[in-house]
Amino acid sequence: MSLVSSGKIRKRTSRMTFFDRVVFMRVIRRLIDAPGDPNWYGRMVQYHGDMSHNMHGMNSVGEQRFLPWHRVYLLNLEKRGKKIDKRFFIP
């Protein structure tokens, strides 16, 4: 089963080709290794780990926000990755 996002069908990780995986890992590595302390990726990791924004299901409000918040979070990551390599996608 694939999920539809922005009119596109998302490929499952189990369906990624070797080349898809290479592109994914290269882009993530470039994001991690980019200059800055913290760089864009590091700030995203910090923001995700910050529980004060109440998006991780610790109560009824967080439970309702969990999936929509993470969808936007991952779409932002995908947009940034596509700037590095247009073939990049989040499965």
XYZ file of C-alpha atoms in Angstrom:
91
model
C 0.000 0.000 0.000
C 1.231 3.461 -0.864
C 0.148 6.755 0.649
C -0.990 9.602 -1.548
C 0.646 12.968 -0.876
C 0.156 16.088 -2.974
C -1.362 14.013 -5.747
C 1.635 11.679 -5.844
C 1.811 8.083 -4.692
C 4.511 7.532 -2.094
C 6.788 4.576 -2.544
C 7.058 2.250 0.438
C 10.536 1.695 1.860
C 10.227 -1.983 0.940
C 9.790 -0.922 -2.722
C 12.756 1.456 -2.861
C 15.392 0.445 -5.367
C 19.063 0.373 -4.500
C 19.419 3.674 -6.379
C 16.515 5.232 -4.393
C 18.294 4.267 -1.179
C 21.610 5.694 -2.373
C 19.951 9.021 -3.238
C 18.157 9.079 0.120
C 21.317 8.389 2.123
C 23.441 10.881 0.134
C 20.916 13.680 0.663
C 20.504 12.968 4.378
C 24.302 12.835 4.778
C 24.655 16.207 3.010
C 21.991 17.703 5.276
C 23.743 16.342 8.364
C 27.193 17.487 7.208
C 26.140 20.977 6.048
C 27.937 23.884 7.728
C 26.444 25.552 10.768
C 26.160 24.763 14.433
C 23.446 23.761 14.423
C 22.752 23.626 10.714
C 19.232 23.366 9.247
C 19.075 19.607 9.855
C 20.349 19.994 13.413
C 17.694 22.616 14.142
C 15.014 20.282 12.744
C 16.266 17.463 14.988
C 16.258 19.789 18.013
C 12.749 20.992 17.214
C 11.492 17.432 16.824
C 13.015 16.438 20.159
C 11.540 19.437 21.984
C 8.478 18.136 23.808
C 7.302 21.609 24.853
C 5.414 22.094 21.564
C 3.015 19.289 22.592
C 2.972 17.387 19.299
C 3.922 13.892 20.450
C 0.769 12.501 22.021
C 1.523 13.108 25.698
C -2.133 14.121 26.191
C -5.337 14.334 24.148
C -4.211 17.525 22.390
C -0.871 16.012 21.414
C -2.594 12.843 20.228
C -4.739 14.885 17.837
C -1.735 16.856 16.549
C 0.691 13.941 16.196
C 0.044 12.826 12.611
C -0.678 16.219 10.975
C 2.352 17.807 12.653
C 4.684 15.039 11.521
C 3.294 15.152 7.982
C 4.240 18.838 7.692
C 7.589 18.164 9.402
C 8.484 15.424 6.895
C 7.244 17.440 3.908
C 9.607 20.252 4.968
C 12.441 17.723 5.136
C 11.513 16.420 1.697
C 11.445 19.945 0.202
C 14.900 20.641 1.616
C 16.188 17.316 0.289
C 14.813 18.015 -3.191
C 16.907 21.185 -3.296
C 19.945 18.906 -3.101
C 18.663 16.192 -5.441
C 15.298 16.382 -7.202
C 15.012 12.585 -7.048
C 14.945 12.621 -3.242
C 11.700 11.584 -1.559
C 10.454 10.537 1.854
C 8.978 7.035 1.550
